[in-house]
Short mmCIF file of C-alpha atoms and ligand atoms in Angstrom, two decimals:
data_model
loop_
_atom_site.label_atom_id
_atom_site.label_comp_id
_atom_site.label_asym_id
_atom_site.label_seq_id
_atom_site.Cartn_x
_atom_site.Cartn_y
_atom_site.Cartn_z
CA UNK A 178 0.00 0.00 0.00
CA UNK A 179 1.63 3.23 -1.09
CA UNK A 180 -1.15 4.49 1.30
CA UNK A 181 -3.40 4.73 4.37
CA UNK A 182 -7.21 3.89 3.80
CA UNK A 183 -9.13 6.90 5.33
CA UNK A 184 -11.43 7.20 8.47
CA UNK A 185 -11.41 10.66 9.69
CA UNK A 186 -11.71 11.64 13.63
CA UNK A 187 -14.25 14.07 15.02
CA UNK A 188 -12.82 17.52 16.09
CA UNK A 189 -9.65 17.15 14.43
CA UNK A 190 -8.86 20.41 12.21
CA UNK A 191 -9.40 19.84 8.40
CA UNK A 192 -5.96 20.99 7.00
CA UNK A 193 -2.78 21.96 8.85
CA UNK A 194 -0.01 23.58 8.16
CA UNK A 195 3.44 21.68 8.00
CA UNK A 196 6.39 23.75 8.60
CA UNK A 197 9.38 22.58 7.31
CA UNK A 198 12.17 22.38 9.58
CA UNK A 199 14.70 19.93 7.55
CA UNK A 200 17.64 22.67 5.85
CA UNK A 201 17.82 24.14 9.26
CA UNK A 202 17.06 21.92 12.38
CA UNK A 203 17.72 18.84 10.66
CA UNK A 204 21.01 20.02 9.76
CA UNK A 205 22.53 22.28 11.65
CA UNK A 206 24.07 18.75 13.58
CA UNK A 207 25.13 17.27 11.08
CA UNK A 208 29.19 17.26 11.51
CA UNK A 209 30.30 16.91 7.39
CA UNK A 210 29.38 19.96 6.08
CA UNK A 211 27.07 19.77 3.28
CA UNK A 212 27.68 21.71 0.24
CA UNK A 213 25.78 25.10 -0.39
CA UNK A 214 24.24 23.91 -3.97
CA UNK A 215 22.59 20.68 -1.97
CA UNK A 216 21.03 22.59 0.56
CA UNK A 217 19.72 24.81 -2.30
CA UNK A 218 18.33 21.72 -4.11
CA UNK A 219 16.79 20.25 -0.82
CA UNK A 220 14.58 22.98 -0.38
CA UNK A 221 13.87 23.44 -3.99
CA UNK A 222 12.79 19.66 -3.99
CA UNK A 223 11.13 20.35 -0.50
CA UNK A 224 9.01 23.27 -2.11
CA UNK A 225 8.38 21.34 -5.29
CA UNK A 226 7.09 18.12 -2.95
CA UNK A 227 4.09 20.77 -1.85
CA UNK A 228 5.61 21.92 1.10
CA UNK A 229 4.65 25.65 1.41
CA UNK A 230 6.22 26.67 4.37
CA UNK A 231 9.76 25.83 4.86
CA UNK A 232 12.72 27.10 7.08
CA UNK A 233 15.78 27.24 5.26
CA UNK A 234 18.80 28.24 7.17
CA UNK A 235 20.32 30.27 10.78
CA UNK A 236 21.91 33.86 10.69
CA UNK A 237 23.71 32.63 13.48
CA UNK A 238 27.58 32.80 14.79
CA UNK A 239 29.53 30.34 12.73
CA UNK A 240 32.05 29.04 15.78
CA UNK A 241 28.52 27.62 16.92
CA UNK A 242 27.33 26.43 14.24
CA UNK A 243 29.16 26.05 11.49
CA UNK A 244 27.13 23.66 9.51
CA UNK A 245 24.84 26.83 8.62
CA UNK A 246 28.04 29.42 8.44
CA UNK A 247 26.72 29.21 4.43
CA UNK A 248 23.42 30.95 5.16
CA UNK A 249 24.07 34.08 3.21
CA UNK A 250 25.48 32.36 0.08
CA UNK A 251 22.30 29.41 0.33
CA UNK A 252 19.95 32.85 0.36
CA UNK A 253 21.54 33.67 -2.46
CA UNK A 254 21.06 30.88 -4.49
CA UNK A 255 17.49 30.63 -3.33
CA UNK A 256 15.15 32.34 -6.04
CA UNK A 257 12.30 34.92 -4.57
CA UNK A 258 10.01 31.98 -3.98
CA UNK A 259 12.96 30.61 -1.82
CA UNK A 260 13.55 33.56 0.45
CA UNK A 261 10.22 34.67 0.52
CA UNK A 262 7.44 35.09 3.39
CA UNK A 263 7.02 31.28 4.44
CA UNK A 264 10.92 30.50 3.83
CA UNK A 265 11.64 31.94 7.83
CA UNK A 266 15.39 32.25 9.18
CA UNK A 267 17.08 31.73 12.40
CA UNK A 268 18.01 34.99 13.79
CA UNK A 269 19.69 35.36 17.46
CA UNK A 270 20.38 38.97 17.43
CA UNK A 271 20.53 42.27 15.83
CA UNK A 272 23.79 41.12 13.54
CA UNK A 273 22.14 38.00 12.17
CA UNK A 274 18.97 40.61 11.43
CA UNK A 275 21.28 42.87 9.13
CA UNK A 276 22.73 39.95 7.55
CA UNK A 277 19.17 38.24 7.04
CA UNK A 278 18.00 41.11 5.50
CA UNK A 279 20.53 42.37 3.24
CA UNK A 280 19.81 38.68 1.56
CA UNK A 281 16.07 39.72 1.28
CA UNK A 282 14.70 37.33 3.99
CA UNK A 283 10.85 38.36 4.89
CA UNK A 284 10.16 36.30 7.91
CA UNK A 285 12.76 35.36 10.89
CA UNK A 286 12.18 33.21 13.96
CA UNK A 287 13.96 34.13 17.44
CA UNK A 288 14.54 31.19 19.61
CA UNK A 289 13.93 31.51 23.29
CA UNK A 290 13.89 29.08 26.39
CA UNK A 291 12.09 27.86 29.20
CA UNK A 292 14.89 26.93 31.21
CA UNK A 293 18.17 29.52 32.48
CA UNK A 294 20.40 26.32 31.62
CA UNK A 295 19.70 26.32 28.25
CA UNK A 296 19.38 29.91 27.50
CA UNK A 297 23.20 30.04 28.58
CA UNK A 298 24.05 26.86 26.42
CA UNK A 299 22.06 27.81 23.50
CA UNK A 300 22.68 31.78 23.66
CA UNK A 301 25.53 32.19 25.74
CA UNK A 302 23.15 34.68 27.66
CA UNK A 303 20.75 34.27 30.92
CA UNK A 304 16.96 34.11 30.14
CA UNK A 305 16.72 37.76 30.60
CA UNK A 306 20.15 38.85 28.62
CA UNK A 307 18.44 36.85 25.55
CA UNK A 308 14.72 38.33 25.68
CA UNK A 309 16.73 42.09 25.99
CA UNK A 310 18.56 40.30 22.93
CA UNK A 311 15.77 39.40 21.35
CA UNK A 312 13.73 43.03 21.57
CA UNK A 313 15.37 45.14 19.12
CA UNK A 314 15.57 42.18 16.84
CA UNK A 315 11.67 41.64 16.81
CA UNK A 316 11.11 45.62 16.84
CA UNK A 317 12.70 45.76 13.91
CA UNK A 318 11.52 42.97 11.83
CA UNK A 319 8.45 44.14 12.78
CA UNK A 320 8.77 47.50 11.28
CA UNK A 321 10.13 46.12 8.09
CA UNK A 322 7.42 44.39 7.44
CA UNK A 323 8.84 40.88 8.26
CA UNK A 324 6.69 37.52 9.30
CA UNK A 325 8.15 36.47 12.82
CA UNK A 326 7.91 33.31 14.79
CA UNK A 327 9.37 32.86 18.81
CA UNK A 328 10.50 29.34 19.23
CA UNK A 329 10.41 28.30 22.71
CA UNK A 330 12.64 25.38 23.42
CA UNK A 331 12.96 23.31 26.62
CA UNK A 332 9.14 23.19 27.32
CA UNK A 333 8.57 19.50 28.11
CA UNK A 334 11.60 18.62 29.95
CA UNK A 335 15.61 20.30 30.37
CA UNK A 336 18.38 17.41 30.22
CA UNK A 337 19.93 19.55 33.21
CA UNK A 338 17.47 20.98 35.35
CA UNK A 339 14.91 17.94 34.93
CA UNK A 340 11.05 18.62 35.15
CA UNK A 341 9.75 22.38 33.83
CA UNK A 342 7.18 22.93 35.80
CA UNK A 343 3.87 24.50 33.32
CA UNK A 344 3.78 27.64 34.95
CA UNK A 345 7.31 28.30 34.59
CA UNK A 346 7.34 27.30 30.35
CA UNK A 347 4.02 29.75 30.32
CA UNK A 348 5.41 32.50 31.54
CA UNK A 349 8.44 31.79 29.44
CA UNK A 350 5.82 31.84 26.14
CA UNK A 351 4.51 35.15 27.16
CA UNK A 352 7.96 37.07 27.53
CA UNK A 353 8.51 35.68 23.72
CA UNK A 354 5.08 36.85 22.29
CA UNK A 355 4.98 40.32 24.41
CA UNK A 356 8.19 40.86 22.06
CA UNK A 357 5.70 41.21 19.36
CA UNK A 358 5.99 37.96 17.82
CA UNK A 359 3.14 36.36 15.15
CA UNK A 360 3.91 32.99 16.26
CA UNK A 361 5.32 30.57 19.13
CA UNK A 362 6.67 27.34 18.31
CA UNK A 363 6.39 24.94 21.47
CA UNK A 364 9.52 23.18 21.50
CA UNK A 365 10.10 19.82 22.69
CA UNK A 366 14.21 20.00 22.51
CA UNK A 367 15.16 16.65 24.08
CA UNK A 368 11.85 14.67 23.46
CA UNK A 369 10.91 13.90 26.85
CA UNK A 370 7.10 15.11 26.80
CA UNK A 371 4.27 12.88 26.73
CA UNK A 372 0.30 13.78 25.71
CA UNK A 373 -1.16 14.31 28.56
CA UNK A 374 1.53 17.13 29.26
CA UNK A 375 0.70 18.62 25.69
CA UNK A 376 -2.99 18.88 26.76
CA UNK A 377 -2.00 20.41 30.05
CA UNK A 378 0.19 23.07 28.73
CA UNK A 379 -1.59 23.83 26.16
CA UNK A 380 -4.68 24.05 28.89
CA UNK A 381 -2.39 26.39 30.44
CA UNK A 382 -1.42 28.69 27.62
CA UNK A 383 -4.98 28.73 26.99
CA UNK A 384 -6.50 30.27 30.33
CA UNK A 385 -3.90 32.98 30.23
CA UNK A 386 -4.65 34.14 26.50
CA UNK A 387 -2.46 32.53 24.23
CA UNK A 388 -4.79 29.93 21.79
CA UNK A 389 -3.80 27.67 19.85
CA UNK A 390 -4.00 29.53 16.64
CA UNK A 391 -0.90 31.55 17.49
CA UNK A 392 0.83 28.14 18.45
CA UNK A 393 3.05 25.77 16.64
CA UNK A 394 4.30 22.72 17.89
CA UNK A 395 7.84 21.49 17.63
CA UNK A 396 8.33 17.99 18.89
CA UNK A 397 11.84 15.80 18.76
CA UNK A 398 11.32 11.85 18.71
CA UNK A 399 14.23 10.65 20.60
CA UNK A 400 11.54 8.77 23.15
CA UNK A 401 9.33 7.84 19.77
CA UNK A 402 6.35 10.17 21.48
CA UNK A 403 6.54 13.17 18.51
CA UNK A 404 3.63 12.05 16.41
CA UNK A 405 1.34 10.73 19.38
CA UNK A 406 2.60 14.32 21.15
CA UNK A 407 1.45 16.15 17.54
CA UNK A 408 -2.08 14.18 17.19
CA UNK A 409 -2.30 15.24 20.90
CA UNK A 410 -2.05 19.17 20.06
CA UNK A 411 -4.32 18.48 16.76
CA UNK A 412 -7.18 17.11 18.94
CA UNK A 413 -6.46 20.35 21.35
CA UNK A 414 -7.35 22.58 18.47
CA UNK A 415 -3.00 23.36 16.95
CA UNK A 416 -3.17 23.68 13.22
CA UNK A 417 0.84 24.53 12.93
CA UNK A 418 2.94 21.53 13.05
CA UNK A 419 6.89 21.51 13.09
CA UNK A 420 8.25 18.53 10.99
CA UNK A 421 11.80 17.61 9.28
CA UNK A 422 12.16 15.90 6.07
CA UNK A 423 13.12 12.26 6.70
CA UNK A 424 13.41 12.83 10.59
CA UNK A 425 16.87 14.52 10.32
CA UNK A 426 17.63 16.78 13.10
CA UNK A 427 18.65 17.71 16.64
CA UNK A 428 20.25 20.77 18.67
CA UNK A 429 24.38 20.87 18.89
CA UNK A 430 23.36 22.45 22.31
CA UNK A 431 20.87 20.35 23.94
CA UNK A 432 21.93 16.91 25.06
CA UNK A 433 20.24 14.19 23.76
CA UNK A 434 18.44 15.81 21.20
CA UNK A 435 17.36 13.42 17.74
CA UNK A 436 15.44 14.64 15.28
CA UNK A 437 12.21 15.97 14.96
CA UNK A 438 9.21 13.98 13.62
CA UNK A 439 9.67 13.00 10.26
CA UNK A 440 7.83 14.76 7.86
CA UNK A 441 6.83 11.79 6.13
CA UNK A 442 5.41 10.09 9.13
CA UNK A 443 3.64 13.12 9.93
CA UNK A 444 1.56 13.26 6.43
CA UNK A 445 1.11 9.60 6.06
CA UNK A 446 -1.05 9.81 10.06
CA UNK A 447 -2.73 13.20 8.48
CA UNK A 448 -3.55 11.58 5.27
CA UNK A 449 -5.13 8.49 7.09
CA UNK A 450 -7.20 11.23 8.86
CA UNK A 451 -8.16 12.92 5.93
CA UNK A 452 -6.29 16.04 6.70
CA UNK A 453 -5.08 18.20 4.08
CA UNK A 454 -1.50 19.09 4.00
CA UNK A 455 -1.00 19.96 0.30
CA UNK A 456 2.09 17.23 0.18
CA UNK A 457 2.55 14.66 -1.80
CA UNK A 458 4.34 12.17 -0.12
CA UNK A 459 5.74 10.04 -2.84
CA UNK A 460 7.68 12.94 -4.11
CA UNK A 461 9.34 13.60 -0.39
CA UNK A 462 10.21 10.82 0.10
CA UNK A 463 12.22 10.66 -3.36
CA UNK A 464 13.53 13.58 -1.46
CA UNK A 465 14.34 12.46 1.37
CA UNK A 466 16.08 8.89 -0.14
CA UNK A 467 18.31 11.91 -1.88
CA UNK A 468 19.13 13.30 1.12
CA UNK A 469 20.11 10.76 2.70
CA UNK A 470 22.10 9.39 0.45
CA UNK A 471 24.04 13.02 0.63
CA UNK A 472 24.21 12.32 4.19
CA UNK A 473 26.04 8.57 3.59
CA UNK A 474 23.21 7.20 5.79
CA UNK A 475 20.17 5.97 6.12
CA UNK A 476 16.42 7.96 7.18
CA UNK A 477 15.53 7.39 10.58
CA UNK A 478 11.71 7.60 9.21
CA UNK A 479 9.51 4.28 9.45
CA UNK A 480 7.20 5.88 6.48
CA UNK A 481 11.15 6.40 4.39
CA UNK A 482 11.98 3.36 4.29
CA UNK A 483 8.45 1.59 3.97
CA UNK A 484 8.21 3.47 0.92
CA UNK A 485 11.28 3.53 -0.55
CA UNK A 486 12.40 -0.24 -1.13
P1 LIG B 961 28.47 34.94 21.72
O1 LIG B 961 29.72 34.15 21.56
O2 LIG B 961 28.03 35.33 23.10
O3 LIG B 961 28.46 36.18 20.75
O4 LIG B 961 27.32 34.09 21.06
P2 LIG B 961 29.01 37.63 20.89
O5 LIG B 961 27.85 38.54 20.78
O6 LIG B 961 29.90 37.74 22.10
O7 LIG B 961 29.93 37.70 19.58
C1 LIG B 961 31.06 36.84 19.40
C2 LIG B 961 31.45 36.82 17.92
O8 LIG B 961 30.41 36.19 17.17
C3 LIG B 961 31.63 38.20 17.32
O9 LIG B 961 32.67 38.10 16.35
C4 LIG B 961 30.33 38.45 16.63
O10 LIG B 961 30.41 39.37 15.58
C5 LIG B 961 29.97 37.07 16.13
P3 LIG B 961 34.08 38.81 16.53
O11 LIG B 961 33.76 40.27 16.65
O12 LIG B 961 34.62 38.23 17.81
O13 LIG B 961 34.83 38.42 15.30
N1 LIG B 961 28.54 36.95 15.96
C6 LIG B 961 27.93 36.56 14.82
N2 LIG B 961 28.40 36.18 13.64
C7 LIG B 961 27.50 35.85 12.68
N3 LIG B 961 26.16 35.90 12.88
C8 LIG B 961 25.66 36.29 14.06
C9 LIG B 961 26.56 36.64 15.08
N4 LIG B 961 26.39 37.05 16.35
C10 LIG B 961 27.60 37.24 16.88
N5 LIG B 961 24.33 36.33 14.23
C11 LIG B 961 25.21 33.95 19.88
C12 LIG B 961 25.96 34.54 21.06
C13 LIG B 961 23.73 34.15 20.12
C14 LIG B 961 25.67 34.63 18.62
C15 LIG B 961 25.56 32.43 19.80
O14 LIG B 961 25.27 31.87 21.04
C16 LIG B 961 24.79 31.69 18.75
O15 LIG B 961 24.99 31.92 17.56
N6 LIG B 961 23.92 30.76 19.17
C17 LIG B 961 23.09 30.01 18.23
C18 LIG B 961 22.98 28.57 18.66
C19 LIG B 961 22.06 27.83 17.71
O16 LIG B 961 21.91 28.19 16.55
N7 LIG B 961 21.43 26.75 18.22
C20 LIG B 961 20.53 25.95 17.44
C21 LIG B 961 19.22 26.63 17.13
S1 LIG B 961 18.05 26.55 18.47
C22 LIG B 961 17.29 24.99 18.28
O17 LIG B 961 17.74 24.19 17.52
C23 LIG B 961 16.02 24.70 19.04
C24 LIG B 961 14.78 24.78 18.15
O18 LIG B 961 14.85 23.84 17.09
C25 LIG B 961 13.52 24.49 18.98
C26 LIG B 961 13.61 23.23 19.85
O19 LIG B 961 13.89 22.15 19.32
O20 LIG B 961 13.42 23.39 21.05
C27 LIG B 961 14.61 26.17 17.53
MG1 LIG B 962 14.38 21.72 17.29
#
């Protein structure tokens, strides 16, 4: 079966919105670097497989991660379509902004945290250092006209300080959005959260005025819970779902952190559930099978390699 029969689900939302995470989260670990004109192709080919909103690269420092120390040159060999309003861009601070724009990015995501522990290993800054960080950046992307997402990272679970507790990762969310920010992407860095904890945070978030249709979710599989943890946030009302092509990924800065959940995995459980996501997954996972054999190794995805022998 190339694939599922369909039986929908009551209250689940009738078309989502994938965004792409693969050229930047799923790579920005990956220790060969990979040449400029393949990360150009991969999003091409991610664009052409019907993905409409993709994140292509970091305007970050290059000593931390030099994987994406090509970001500038990819944006350049991205046509309009490829640095344009859903094509988003890491940006930590007001020097990645400059260089973002002067490449013609429209939308940028800042990347915040729910824990002090990461903050300092992720930003070299305390919680508070990065959202003073973060203002000017937002401020101005804002008055340019730019599309901005927060990301918040660590809200399930810190590999060093253990259990977040809800309240804490809420009020964590709200110093992101009061920035100004469009969107917040509900990051599950290390993988540890389970769906009963998505359904309580996102109670949470709820009774103190942030619904789900400014939220995105961002889940990491390395306990296998990503796409039970994403159907969890569907049922809770999340349209915005955070996926990498082939289930590449992980943060250089959090310990233990795999990749996100797979793209493919992700459509092939929407597509059983008659949810539109504009994809067609025969053509990603030709991607995908390309990628990976870029990367000398094989896609963690189960949907990959059903589909691909
Ligand atoms: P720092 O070392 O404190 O920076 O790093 P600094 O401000 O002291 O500057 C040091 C040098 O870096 C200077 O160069 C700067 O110009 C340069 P020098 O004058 O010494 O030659 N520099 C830059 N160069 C290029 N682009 C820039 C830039 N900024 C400074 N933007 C900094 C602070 C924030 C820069 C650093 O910590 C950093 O780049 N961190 C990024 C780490 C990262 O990208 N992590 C992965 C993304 S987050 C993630 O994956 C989680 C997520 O997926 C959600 C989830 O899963 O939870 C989003
Ligand atoms: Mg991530």
């Amino acid at each position: 079966m190339r694939r599922p029969q369909r039986e929908a689900l009551p209250d689940m939302p009738g078309r989502i919105t994938i965004y792409e995470v693969g050229a930047r989260d799923g790579l920005q670990n990956e220790k060969t670097l990979v040449p400029v004109e393949v990360k150009a192709e991969f999003i091409r080919r991610l664009v052409a497989a019907g993905l409409d909103t993709v994140e292509t690269t970091s305007f970050v420092s290059p000593e931390w991660v030099p994987q994406l120390a090509d970001s500038a040159a990819l944006l350049g060999l991205l046509d309009e379509v490829g640095r344009g309003r859903n094509r988003p861009v890491l940006v930590p601070n007001e020097r990645g902004l400059d260089e973002a724009l002067a490449q013609g990015a429209q939308a940028i995501a800042v990347f915040g945290s729910a824990t002090e522990t990461f903050a300092r290993k992720n930003l070299n800054r305390s919680l508070e250092e990065s959202v003073a960080m973060f203002a000017p950046v937002v401020q101005r992307a804002r008055d340019e006209g730019l599309w901005v997402r927060g990301y918040l990272s660590m809200c399930f679970g810190d590999p060093w300080e253990g259990d977040v507790p809800i309240s804490q990762v809420v009020d964590a969310a709200f110093r992101i959005m009061d920035l100004g920010c469009d969107q917040l992407s509900l990051g599950d860095t290390i993988g540890t959260g389970t769906t009963g904890h998505v359904h309580r945070l996102l109670d949470a978030l709820d009774a103190r005025g942030l619904g789900t249709d400014r939220l995105g979710v961002h889940f990491h599989d390395t306990y296998g819970q990503a796409l039970a943890n994403t159907l969890a946030a569907l049922a809770h009302g999340v349209t915005v779902v955070d996926s990498s092509a082939g289930g590449l990924g992980g943060c250089p800065y959090a310990m233990s952190a795999t990749g996100n959940l797979a793209t493919e995995d992700l459509v092939w459980a929407l597509d059983g559930l008659g949810i539109e996501t504009g994809v067609d997954l025969e053509a990603l996972v030709q991607t995908s099978v390309w990628m990976a054999g870029n990367l000398g190794r094989p896609s963690p995805s189960r949907v990959v390699k059903a589909l691909a022998g």
